[in-house]
């Protein structure tokens, strides 16, 4: 049985000695969104109040006290707008309407009110690179070459021949152009053909988007997470790009030539001026294709664009090159992992502000991918990863369910998947005569549906998520891994998460303190210090299922243990498997 020591007498209630009280006046650039812990909810899978197997806003309302009890301060909801759900809401047919499956605008207003009453802020998902093909703008646009909405999308007349290749991520044939007979032209879609790309070159379209953002801000929404936002700007001359160009000029990354077009930062500045700057809100870009070299252009304060972005370097680690999201059987290298997160810390050392995450709706479950989901290690390694996320200098984005240590479901059959990405990639590999078993095995680790399975509330049927048939299967381990069971266990992942959130909230050193990596080449242990105004913390994380130690050069014999995921702190520097410990030096 694992017990947790929590010797946080100095952290439990902010006292005179407490960092927060003492240091806050001396910290420049404080912002609520830097100090936030963002909790991401996948509405489709969170809680179904009406019994049709799909989560909904009333379900979220019924769980607001639970969310509040976590201590988090911001909720990010995946898209809740009207949508035919080709890509689970990332295909919006009305930006000002609520998806029927999820409820009504009255439900939304009640949900937002309930959040604000509890001091929780709400961040919505802005999906503005593309709409649904069922959006009225697209219906109009495709109806004739002279329709006023024609230029809301990208069209390539067939008289000019076939358009230069662009990839369509979710398409079986891999093409990002689709022929539309009505006007004898192709339209562009970087994702599925049900998600036509919007034309940001058109000032009318931009105004529609900014007005729509203000509509939600006027309702009281506290910010937006911006879906694939670097993709909104393209080279709309659509030059021919060969594989050689991609390899040589674009560093092998398809998103680097598809995205970040010439006017991207003009558009973001305009968005800031017309919408973001008018409200006290936060903005975070899904930074597809953004590198350490380009990140500042998005988030530096004097740029007047966005507040934060999240990069893909961390979550891309460990996959085999040339394969579709297939893990290297050797796993990932902790030394590389440390290098990436240390680099991204240093990127924002002087300017800008970072984010940190290990899971979301596009990633597998954190504990399966980065920890160890074998029954004996699941809880311990999950707590260790939670410790990492909440002790770094960056705003943590924590995916709902990770606080329970929920892990991948690992489907055996393609029929169990609901995600367009898995289903169409399977068809693509099948058409090419590829190895479907290899693909299905790889998906057990990397498929997006692994993180989208219903939230596990209790041990009743369907984990208490729904009284109907869940839209995606429930992980069979819900009988033991669920909120009800963890509420009553002081040592549960859930209660550990609450303690870590509290520790971060009450110690601004964990938010703003300088980060320094120790014992860089240690392949098993991640160790670092955080330092602020003369105070120093040491974080030590064993990423393996064996005892390990780190050469930190720091004497901890007199240090205070602030939190440990075992009952006893390490003796003689010997960490137990997946041990996580935070010392105050
Ligand atoms: C983003 C979303 C993902 C979606 C894609 C297309 O990456 O996070 O879920 O499928 O954009 O909108």
Coordinates of C-alpha atoms and ligand atoms in Angstrom, one line a residue:
X1 CA 0.0 0.0 0.0
X2 CA 1.4 3.3 -1.0
X3 CA 1.2 6.2 1.4
X4 CA 1.9 9.8 0.9
X5 CA 3.8 12.0 3.2
X6 CA 2.8 15.6 3.0
X7 CA 4.8 17.7 5.3
X8 CA 3.6 21.0 4.1
X9 CA 2.9 22.7 7.3
X10 CA 4.4 25.9 5.9
X11 CA 2.3 25.5 2.7
X12 CA -1.1 24.7 4.1
X13 CA -2.1 28.2 4.9
X14 CA -0.2 31.1 3.6
X15 CA 1.6 32.6 6.5
X16 CA 4.2 35.3 6.9
X17 CA 6.9 32.9 5.9
X18 CA 5.0 31.7 2.9
X19 CA 6.5 32.4 -0.5
X20 CA 3.3 33.7 -1.9
X21 CA 2.8 36.3 0.7
X22 CA 6.4 37.3 0.9
X23 CA 7.4 37.2 -2.7
X24 CA 4.4 38.4 -4.6
X25 CA 5.3 42.0 -4.4
X26 CA 8.8 41.4 -5.9
X27 CA 7.6 39.4 -8.9
X28 CA 7.3 41.4 -12.1
X29 CA 4.8 40.5 -14.8
X30 CA 2.4 38.5 -12.6
X31 CA -0.7 37.4 -14.5
X32 CA -3.6 35.2 -13.5
X33 CA -3.1 32.9 -16.5
X34 CA 0.5 32.4 -15.5
X35 CA -0.6 31.3 -12.1
X36 CA -3.5 29.1 -13.3
X37 CA -3.7 25.4 -13.5
X38 CA -5.8 24.7 -16.6
X39 CA -8.0 21.7 -16.4
X40 CA -9.1 20.3 -19.8
X41 CA -12.5 18.7 -20.2
X42 CA -13.5 16.6 -23.2
X43 CA -17.3 17.3 -23.0
X44 CA -18.3 14.3 -25.0
X45 CA -16.8 12.0 -22.4
X46 CA -17.2 13.9 -19.1
X47 CA -20.7 13.3 -17.8
X48 CA -23.9 12.5 -19.6
X49 CA -26.9 14.0 -17.9
X50 CA -29.6 13.0 -20.4
X51 CA -28.7 9.3 -20.9
X52 CA -28.0 9.2 -24.6
X53 CA -24.4 8.0 -24.2
X54 CA -22.9 11.4 -25.0
X55 CA -21.6 13.9 -22.4
X56 CA -23.3 17.3 -22.2
X57 CA -23.3 20.7 -20.6
X58 CA -25.8 19.7 -17.9
X59 CA -23.4 16.9 -17.0
X60 CA -20.6 19.3 -16.6
X61 CA -22.9 21.5 -14.4
X62 CA -23.6 18.6 -12.2
X63 CA -19.8 18.1 -11.6
X64 CA -18.8 21.7 -11.0
X65 CA -18.3 21.1 -7.3
X66 CA -15.9 18.2 -8.2
X67 CA -13.9 20.4 -10.5
X68 CA -13.8 23.2 -7.9
X69 CA -12.6 20.6 -5.3
X70 CA -9.5 20.0 -7.5
X71 CA -8.2 23.5 -6.9
X72 CA -7.8 24.2 -10.6
X73 CA -8.7 27.7 -11.7
X74 CA -9.3 27.6 -15.4
X75 CA -11.4 25.1 -17.4
X76 CA -10.7 24.5 -21.1
X77 CA -13.6 22.9 -22.9
X78 CA -13.1 21.2 -26.3
X79 CA -15.5 22.6 -28.9
X80 CA -19.1 22.8 -27.8
X81 CA -20.5 24.6 -30.9
X82 CA -23.0 23.3 -33.4
X83 CA -21.3 20.5 -35.4
X84 CA -22.1 17.4 -37.4
X85 CA -19.1 15.8 -35.6
X86 CA -17.0 14.6 -38.4
X87 CA -14.1 15.4 -36.1
X88 CA -15.9 15.6 -32.7
X89 CA -16.7 19.2 -32.8
X90 CA -13.6 20.4 -34.6
X91 CA -15.9 20.9 -37.6
X92 CA -18.2 23.8 -36.6
X93 CA -21.4 24.5 -38.5
X94 CA -22.5 27.5 -36.4
X95 CA -19.9 29.4 -34.2
X96 CA -22.7 31.0 -32.1
X97 CA -24.8 27.9 -31.5
X98 CA -24.4 25.0 -29.0
X99 CA -24.0 21.4 -30.3
X100 CA -27.4 19.6 -30.0
X101 CA -25.7 16.6 -28.3
X102 CA -24.4 19.0 -25.6
X103 CA -27.5 21.0 -24.9
X104 CA -28.7 24.6 -25.4
X105 CA -27.6 28.2 -25.0
X106 CA -29.5 28.3 -21.7
X107 CA -27.4 25.3 -20.5
X108 CA -24.3 27.2 -21.6
X109 CA -25.3 30.3 -19.7
X110 CA -26.1 28.3 -16.6
X111 CA -22.8 26.4 -16.9
X112 CA -20.8 29.6 -17.2
X113 CA -22.6 31.2 -14.3
X114 CA -21.9 28.1 -12.2
X115 CA -18.3 28.3 -13.0
X116 CA -17.9 32.0 -12.3
X117 CA -19.8 31.6 -9.0
X118 CA -17.1 29.1 -8.0
X119 CA -14.2 31.3 -9.1
X120 CA -13.5 29.1 -12.1
X121 CA -12.7 30.7 -15.5
X122 CA -13.8 29.2 -18.8
X123 CA -11.7 28.9 -22.0
X124 CA -13.4 27.8 -25.2
X125 CA -11.8 26.3 -28.3
X126 CA -11.5 28.6 -31.3
X127 CA -11.5 26.4 -34.4
X128 CA -11.0 29.1 -37.0
X129 CA -8.6 27.5 -39.5
X130 CA -11.6 25.6 -40.9
X131 CA -15.3 25.2 -40.5
X132 CA -17.7 22.3 -41.2
X133 CA -18.8 21.7 -44.8
X134 CA -22.3 22.1 -43.3
X135 CA -21.6 25.7 -42.2
X136 CA -23.9 28.2 -44.0
X137 CA -20.8 30.1 -45.3
X138 CA -19.6 26.9 -47.0
X139 CA -23.0 26.0 -48.4
X140 CA -23.1 29.5 -50.0
X141 CA -19.5 29.4 -51.0
X142 CA -19.8 26.2 -53.0
X143 CA -23.0 27.2 -54.6
X144 CA -21.5 29.5 -57.3
X145 CA -18.3 31.1 -58.3
X146 CA -19.8 34.6 -57.8
X147 CA -21.5 34.0 -54.4
X148 CA -20.5 36.7 -51.8
X149 CA -19.2 33.9 -49.6
X150 CA -17.0 32.4 -52.4
X151 CA -13.9 33.9 -50.9
X152 CA -14.5 32.7 -47.4
X153 CA -12.7 29.5 -48.5
X154 CA -9.8 28.6 -50.8
X155 CA -10.9 27.5 -54.3
X156 CA -8.8 26.2 -57.2
X157 CA -10.6 26.3 -60.6
X158 CA -10.3 22.9 -62.4
X159 CA -9.6 24.8 -65.6
X160 CA -6.1 25.5 -64.2
X161 CA -5.6 21.7 -63.9
X162 CA -5.0 19.8 -60.7
X163 CA -3.9 21.9 -57.8
X164 CA -0.4 21.4 -56.4
X165 CA -0.4 18.7 -53.7
X166 CA -1.3 19.6 -50.2
X167 CA -1.8 17.0 -47.5
X168 CA -5.2 16.4 -46.0
X169 CA -4.5 14.9 -42.6
X170 CA -7.6 12.8 -42.1
X171 CA -8.1 11.7 -45.7
X172 CA -7.8 8.2 -46.9
X173 CA -6.1 9.3 -50.2
X174 CA -4.0 11.8 -48.2
X175 CA -5.1 14.8 -50.4
X176 CA -6.0 18.2 -49.0
X177 CA -7.9 19.2 -52.1
X178 CA -11.4 18.0 -52.9
X179 CA -13.1 18.4 -56.3
X180 CA -16.6 20.0 -56.1
X181 CA -18.6 19.4 -59.3
X182 CA -21.1 22.3 -58.7
X183 CA -18.5 24.9 -59.7
X184 CA -15.9 22.7 -61.3
X185 CA -13.3 23.6 -58.7
X186 CA -11.3 22.1 -55.9
X187 CA -11.4 23.4 -52.3
X188 CA -8.7 23.2 -49.7
X189 CA -9.0 21.2 -46.5
X190 CA -5.9 20.5 -44.4
X191 CA -7.9 18.0 -42.3
X192 CA -10.9 16.0 -43.6
X193 CA -13.0 17.1 -46.6
X194 CA -15.7 17.8 -44.1
X195 CA -13.5 20.6 -42.7
X196 CA -12.9 23.2 -45.5
X197 CA -10.2 25.7 -44.7
X198 CA -11.3 29.3 -44.2
X199 CA -9.7 32.0 -46.2
X200 CA -8.1 34.5 -43.8
X201 CA -6.9 36.7 -46.7
X202 CA -10.5 37.9 -46.8
X203 CA -11.0 40.8 -44.4
X204 CA -14.7 40.0 -44.2
X205 CA -14.0 36.5 -42.9
X206 CA -11.6 37.9 -40.4
X207 CA -14.2 40.3 -39.2
X208 CA -16.7 37.5 -38.8
X209 CA -14.3 35.6 -36.6
X210 CA -13.4 38.6 -34.4
X211 CA -17.1 39.5 -34.0
X212 CA -17.8 35.9 -33.0
X213 CA -15.0 36.0 -30.5
X214 CA -16.4 39.2 -29.0
X215 CA -19.9 37.6 -28.9
X216 CA -18.5 34.9 -26.5
X217 CA -16.3 37.4 -24.6
X218 CA -19.4 39.6 -24.1
X219 CA -21.1 36.5 -22.6
X220 CA -18.2 36.4 -20.1
X221 CA -16.0 33.7 -21.5
X222 CA -12.4 34.1 -20.2
X223 CA -10.4 33.1 -23.2
X224 CA -9.7 30.8 -26.2
X225 CA -7.5 27.9 -26.9
X226 CA -6.8 28.3 -30.6
X227 CA -6.9 25.2 -32.7
X228 CA -4.0 24.9 -35.2
X229 CA -3.8 28.7 -35.4
X230 CA -0.5 28.9 -37.3
X231 CA -2.4 27.2 -40.2
X232 CA -4.7 30.1 -40.8
X233 CA -2.1 31.9 -42.9
X234 CA -0.9 30.2 -46.0
X235 CA 1.0 30.9 -49.1
X236 CA -2.1 31.3 -51.2
X237 CA -0.2 31.2 -54.5
X238 CA 0.0 27.5 -53.7
X239 CA 3.4 26.8 -55.2
X240 CA 4.3 23.3 -56.2
X241 CA 6.2 21.8 -53.3
X242 CA 8.1 18.6 -53.8
X243 CA 9.2 16.0 -51.2
X244 CA 12.7 17.3 -51.8
X245 CA 11.6 20.8 -50.8
X246 CA 10.0 19.5 -47.7
X247 CA 13.1 17.6 -46.7
X248 CA 15.5 20.4 -47.5
X249 CA 13.7 23.7 -47.1
X250 CA 11.2 22.8 -44.5
X251 CA 13.1 20.6 -42.2
X252 CA 11.0 17.6 -43.0
X253 CA 7.9 19.1 -41.3
X254 CA 4.8 19.3 -43.4
X255 CA 3.3 21.9 -41.0
X256 CA 6.2 24.2 -41.6
X257 CA 5.3 24.9 -45.2
X258 CA 1.5 24.5 -44.9
X259 CA 1.3 27.0 -42.1
X260 CA 2.7 30.3 -40.7
X261 CA 2.2 32.0 -44.0
X262 CA 3.3 35.6 -44.8
X263 CA 0.5 37.4 -43.0
X264 CA 0.1 35.2 -39.9
X265 CA 1.3 37.8 -37.4
X266 CA -0.7 40.5 -39.1
X267 CA -3.8 38.5 -38.5
X268 CA -2.9 37.7 -34.9
X269 CA -2.2 41.4 -34.2
X270 CA -5.5 42.3 -35.7
X271 CA -7.3 39.6 -33.6
X272 CA -5.6 41.1 -30.6
X273 CA -6.7 44.6 -31.4
X274 CA -10.2 43.8 -32.4
X275 CA -11.0 41.1 -29.8
X276 CA -8.5 39.9 -27.2
X277 CA -7.3 43.3 -26.0
X278 CA -10.8 44.5 -25.3
X279 CA -11.3 42.0 -22.5
X280 CA -9.3 40.5 -19.5
X281 CA -8.9 37.1 -21.2
X282 CA -6.2 34.5 -22.0
X283 CA -5.2 33.1 -25.3
X284 CA -3.2 30.0 -26.0
X285 CA -2.2 28.7 -29.4
X286 CA -2.0 25.1 -30.4
X287 CA 1.5 25.7 -31.8
X288 CA 1.6 23.2 -34.6
X289 CA 4.9 23.7 -36.4
X290 CA 6.1 26.4 -33.9
X291 CA 9.7 26.1 -33.0
X292 CA 11.9 27.5 -30.2
X293 CA 13.1 30.0 -32.9
X294 CA 9.6 31.3 -33.8
X295 CA 7.8 31.0 -30.5
X296 CA 8.5 34.5 -29.3
X297 CA 6.7 35.9 -32.4
X298 CA 3.4 34.6 -30.9
X299 CA 3.7 35.3 -27.2
X300 CA 6.0 38.2 -26.4
X301 CA 4.0 40.9 -24.7
X302 CA 5.3 43.7 -26.8
X303 CA 4.0 41.8 -30.0
X304 CA 0.4 42.2 -28.9
X305 CA -0.6 38.9 -30.2
X306 CA -1.3 35.9 -27.9
X307 CA -0.4 34.9 -24.3
X308 CA 0.9 31.4 -24.7
X309 CA 1.3 28.5 -27.1
X310 CA 1.9 24.8 -26.7
X311 CA 4.6 23.1 -28.7
X312 CA 4.7 19.6 -30.0
X313 CA 8.4 18.8 -29.4
X314 CA 7.8 17.1 -26.1
X315 CA 4.8 14.9 -27.1
X316 CA 6.6 13.9 -30.4
X317 CA 9.5 12.3 -28.5
X318 CA 9.9 8.6 -28.8
X319 CA 8.0 7.9 -32.1
X320 CA 9.8 6.1 -34.9
X321 CA 10.6 8.3 -37.9
X322 CA 8.7 7.5 -41.1
X323 CA 5.9 5.6 -39.2
X324 CA 2.5 6.8 -38.2
X325 CA 2.7 7.5 -34.5
X326 CA 4.6 4.3 -33.7
X327 CA 6.6 4.2 -30.5
X328 CA 10.2 3.1 -30.6
X329 CA 10.2 -0.3 -28.8
X330 CA 13.1 1.0 -26.7
X331 CA 10.8 3.7 -25.3
X332 CA 11.8 7.3 -25.1
X333 CA 15.1 8.7 -23.7
X334 CA 14.7 10.6 -20.5
X335 CA 17.9 12.6 -21.3
X336 CA 16.2 13.8 -24.5
X337 CA 13.0 14.5 -22.6
X338 CA 14.9 16.7 -20.1
X339 CA 16.7 18.4 -22.9
X340 CA 13.4 19.4 -24.6
X341 CA 11.7 20.7 -21.4
X342 CA 14.8 22.5 -20.3
X343 CA 15.2 24.1 -23.7
X344 CA 11.6 25.3 -23.6
X345 CA 12.1 26.7 -20.2
X346 CA 15.0 28.7 -21.4
X347 CA 13.1 29.9 -24.4
X348 CA 10.9 31.9 -22.1
X349 CA 13.5 32.8 -19.5
X350 CA 13.5 36.5 -20.3
X351 CA 10.4 37.1 -22.3
X352 CA 7.1 35.3 -23.0
X353 CA 5.6 32.5 -21.0
X354 CA 5.4 28.8 -21.5
X355 CA 2.9 26.0 -21.1
X356 CA 3.4 22.4 -20.1
X357 CA 1.3 19.3 -20.8
X358 CA 1.8 15.6 -21.2
X359 CA -1.7 14.7 -22.4
X360 CA -4.8 16.0 -24.0
X361 CA -7.6 14.9 -26.4
X362 CA -5.0 14.4 -29.2
X363 CA -2.6 12.5 -27.2
X364 CA -2.8 9.1 -25.4
X365 CA -3.2 9.0 -21.7
X366 CA -0.2 10.5 -19.9
X367 CA 0.5 7.5 -17.6
X368 CA 0.6 5.0 -20.5
X369 CA 2.8 7.2 -22.7
X370 CA 5.2 8.7 -20.2
X371 CA 4.8 6.6 -17.1
X372 CA 3.9 2.9 -16.6
X373 CA 0.3 1.7 -16.7
X374 CA 1.1 -1.8 -15.3
X375 CA -1.2 -2.2 -12.2
X376 CA 1.7 -2.0 -9.7
X377 CA 3.1 1.2 -11.2
X378 CA 0.1 3.1 -12.6
X379 CA -0.7 5.2 -9.5
X380 CA 2.9 5.8 -8.5
X381 CA 4.1 6.8 -12.0
X382 CA 1.0 8.9 -12.5
X383 CA 1.7 10.9 -9.4
X384 CA 5.3 11.3 -10.4
X385 CA 4.2 12.8 -13.7
X386 CA 1.7 15.1 -11.9
X387 CA 4.6 16.3 -9.8
X388 CA 6.6 17.1 -12.9
X389 CA 3.7 19.1 -14.5
X390 CA 3.0 21.1 -11.5
X391 CA 6.6 22.0 -10.6
X392 CA 7.7 23.5 -13.9
X393 CA 7.9 27.1 -14.9
X394 CA 5.0 27.2 -17.3
X395 CA 1.2 27.1 -17.1
X396 CA 0.2 23.5 -16.7
X397 CA -2.6 22.1 -18.9
X398 CA -3.9 19.1 -17.2
X399 CA -6.2 16.7 -19.0
X400 CA -9.3 15.6 -17.2
X401 CA -9.1 12.0 -16.0
X402 CA -5.3 12.1 -15.5
X403 CA -6.0 13.1 -11.9
X404 CA -7.3 9.5 -11.5
X405 CA -4.4 8.0 -13.3
X406 CA -6.7 6.9 -16.1
X407 CA -4.8 4.9 -18.7
X408 CA -5.1 3.8 -22.4
X409 CA -7.9 1.4 -23.2
X410 CA -5.8 -0.2 -26.0
X411 CA -8.5 -1.4 -28.4
X412 CA -7.8 -4.6 -30.3
X413 CA -10.1 -3.9 -33.3
X414 CA -10.5 -1.0 -35.6
X415 CA -14.3 -1.3 -35.1
X416 CA -13.9 0.0 -31.5
X417 CA -12.4 3.3 -32.6
X418 CA -14.6 6.3 -33.3
X419 CA -11.8 8.8 -34.2
X420 CA -11.7 9.8 -37.9
X421 CA -7.9 9.9 -37.7
X422 CA -7.6 6.2 -36.6
X423 CA -10.3 5.0 -38.9
X424 CA -9.1 6.7 -42.1
X425 CA -5.5 6.0 -41.4
X426 CA -6.4 2.3 -41.1
X427 CA -8.2 2.5 -44.5
X428 CA -5.2 4.3 -46.0
X429 CA -2.8 1.6 -44.8
X430 CA -5.1 -1.1 -46.0
X431 CA -5.4 0.4 -49.4
X432 CA -1.6 0.6 -49.7
X433 CA -1.3 -3.0 -48.6
X434 CA 0.5 -2.0 -45.4
X435 CA 0.8 -3.9 -42.2
X436 CA -2.5 -3.5 -40.3
X437 CA -1.4 -5.4 -37.3
X438 CA 1.6 -3.2 -36.9
X439 CA -0.7 -0.2 -37.1
X440 CA -3.3 -1.5 -34.6
X441 CA -0.5 -2.3 -32.2
X442 CA 0.9 1.1 -32.5
X443 CA -2.5 2.7 -31.9
X444 CA -2.8 0.9 -28.6
X445 CA -0.2 3.4 -27.4
X446 CA -0.8 6.5 -29.6
X447 CA -4.4 6.6 -30.7
X448 CA -6.4 9.7 -29.7
X449 CA -9.4 7.6 -28.6
X450 CA -7.3 6.3 -25.7
X451 CA -7.7 9.6 -23.9
X452 CA -11.3 10.2 -25.0
X453 CA -12.9 7.2 -23.2
X454 CA -15.6 8.2 -20.7
X455 CA -14.6 9.7 -17.5
X456 CA -14.7 7.2 -14.6
X457 CA -16.9 8.5 -11.8
X458 CA -17.7 5.3 -9.9
X459 CA -18.0 1.6 -10.1
X460 CA -21.6 1.5 -11.3
X461 CA -22.5 0.6 -14.9
X462 CA -20.5 2.6 -17.5
X463 CA -18.5 4.1 -14.7
X464 CA -21.4 6.4 -13.8
X465 CA -20.8 8.3 -17.0
X466 CA -24.1 7.5 -18.6
X467 CA -27.3 5.4 -18.2
X468 CA -27.3 4.9 -21.9
X469 CA -24.8 3.2 -24.3
X470 CA -21.6 5.2 -24.2
X471 CA -20.4 6.6 -27.5
X472 CA -17.0 5.2 -26.9
X473 CA -16.3 2.1 -24.7
X474 CA -15.5 2.7 -21.1
X475 CA -12.1 1.4 -19.9
X476 CA -12.9 -1.8 -18.0
X477 CA -10.6 -0.8 -15.1
X478 CA -13.3 1.7 -14.0
X479 CA -14.4 -0.7 -11.3
X480 CA -11.3 0.3 -9.3
X481 CA -10.0 3.4 -11.1
X482 CA -12.8 6.0 -10.4
X483 CA -13.5 9.1 -8.5
X484 CA -15.7 7.5 -5.8
X485 CA -13.0 5.0 -4.8
X486 CA -10.3 7.7 -4.8
X487 CA -12.2 10.3 -2.8
X488 CA -12.1 8.1 0.2
X489 CA -8.4 7.1 -0.2
X490 CA -6.0 9.7 1.2
X491 CA -3.2 8.3 -0.9
X492 CA -5.1 8.2 -4.2
X493 CA -3.9 9.9 -7.4
X494 CA -6.9 12.2 -7.1
X495 CA -5.9 13.4 -3.6
X496 CA -2.3 13.7 -4.6
X497 CA -3.3 15.9 -7.5
X498 CA -5.2 18.1 -5.2
X499 CA -2.2 18.4 -2.9
X500 CA 0.1 19.3 -5.8
X501 CA -2.3 22.0 -7.1
X502 CA -2.5 23.4 -3.6
X503 CA 1.3 23.4 -3.2
X504 CA 1.7 25.2 -6.5
X505 CA -1.0 27.8 -5.7
X506 CA 0.5 28.5 -2.3
X507 CA 4.1 28.7 -3.5
X508 CA 4.7 31.2 -6.3
X509 CA 8.2 29.9 -6.4
X510 CA 6.7 26.9 -8.3
X511 CA 5.2 29.3 -10.8
X512 CA 7.8 31.9 -11.3
X513 CA 11.0 30.5 -9.7
X514 CA 14.1 30.1 -11.9
X515 CA 14.5 26.5 -13.2
X516 CA 17.9 24.8 -13.3
X517 CA 18.4 21.2 -14.5
X518 CA 20.8 19.0 -12.4
X519 CA 22.5 15.8 -13.4
X520 CA 21.7 16.3 -17.0
X521 CA 22.9 13.0 -18.3
X522 CA 21.3 10.8 -15.7
X523 CA 19.1 8.4 -17.8
X524 CA 16.7 7.6 -14.9
X525 CA 16.2 10.6 -12.8
X526 CA 14.9 14.1 -13.6
X527 CA 16.2 16.6 -11.0
X528 CA 15.9 20.4 -11.0
X529 CA 15.8 23.3 -8.7
X530 CA 13.4 26.2 -8.6
X531 CA 14.6 29.4 -7.0
X532 CA 12.9 32.7 -6.2
X533 CA 13.9 35.6 -3.9
X534 CA 16.4 33.6 -1.9
X535 CA 14.2 30.5 -1.6
X536 CA 15.1 27.3 -3.3
X537 CA 13.2 24.0 -4.0
X538 CA 14.6 20.8 -5.3
X539 CA 12.5 18.4 -7.3
X540 CA 13.6 14.8 -7.9
X541 CA 11.7 12.4 -10.1
X542 CA 12.5 8.8 -10.7
X543 CA 11.2 7.9 -14.2
X544 CA 11.9 4.2 -13.8
X545 CA 10.5 1.2 -12.1
X546 CA 13.8 0.5 -10.3
X547 CA 15.5 2.2 -7.4
X548 CA 17.6 5.1 -8.7
X549 CA 19.6 8.1 -7.5
X550 CA 20.7 11.5 -8.8
X551 CA 23.9 13.3 -8.4
X552 CA 22.5 16.7 -7.5
X553 CA 25.4 17.9 -5.4
X554 CA 22.8 19.2 -2.8
X555 CA 22.7 18.1 0.8
X556 CA 19.1 17.3 1.6
X557 CA 19.7 16.1 5.2
X558 CA 18.3 19.3 6.6
X559 CA 15.8 20.0 3.9
X560 CA 12.1 19.9 4.4
X561 CA 10.1 17.4 2.4
X562 CA 7.1 19.3 0.9
X563 CA 5.6 16.4 -0.9
X564 CA 6.5 12.8 -1.7
X565 CA 4.5 10.1 -3.4
X566 CA 5.7 7.5 -0.9
X567 CA 5.2 7.5 2.9
X568 CA 8.9 7.8 3.5
X569 CA 11.3 10.2 2.0
X570 CA 14.4 8.8 0.3
X571 CA 17.2 7.6 2.6
X572 CA 20.7 8.3 1.5
X573 CA 19.5 9.7 -1.8
X574 CA 18.0 6.3 -2.9
X575 CA 14.7 6.9 -4.7
X576 CA 12.2 4.2 -4.9
X577 CA 10.6 3.2 -8.2
X578 CA 8.8 6.2 -9.7
X579 CA 9.4 8.2 -6.6
X580 CA 8.7 12.0 -6.7
X581 CA 9.9 14.3 -4.0
X582 CA 10.0 18.0 -3.6
X583 CA 12.3 19.5 -1.0
X584 CA 12.5 22.9 0.4
X585 CA 16.2 23.7 0.8
Ligands
LIG1 C1 -6.4 20.2 -33.6 C2 -7.3 19.5 -32.6 C3 -7.7 18.1 -33.1 C4 -8.4 18.3 -34.4 C5 -7.6 19.1 -35.4 C6 -8.4 19.6 -36.6 O1 -5.2 19.5 -33.7 O2 -6.7 19.5 -31.4 O3 -8.4 17.4 -32.2 O4 -8.7 17.0 -35.0 O5 -7.0 20.3 -34.9 O6 -9.3 20.6 -36.1

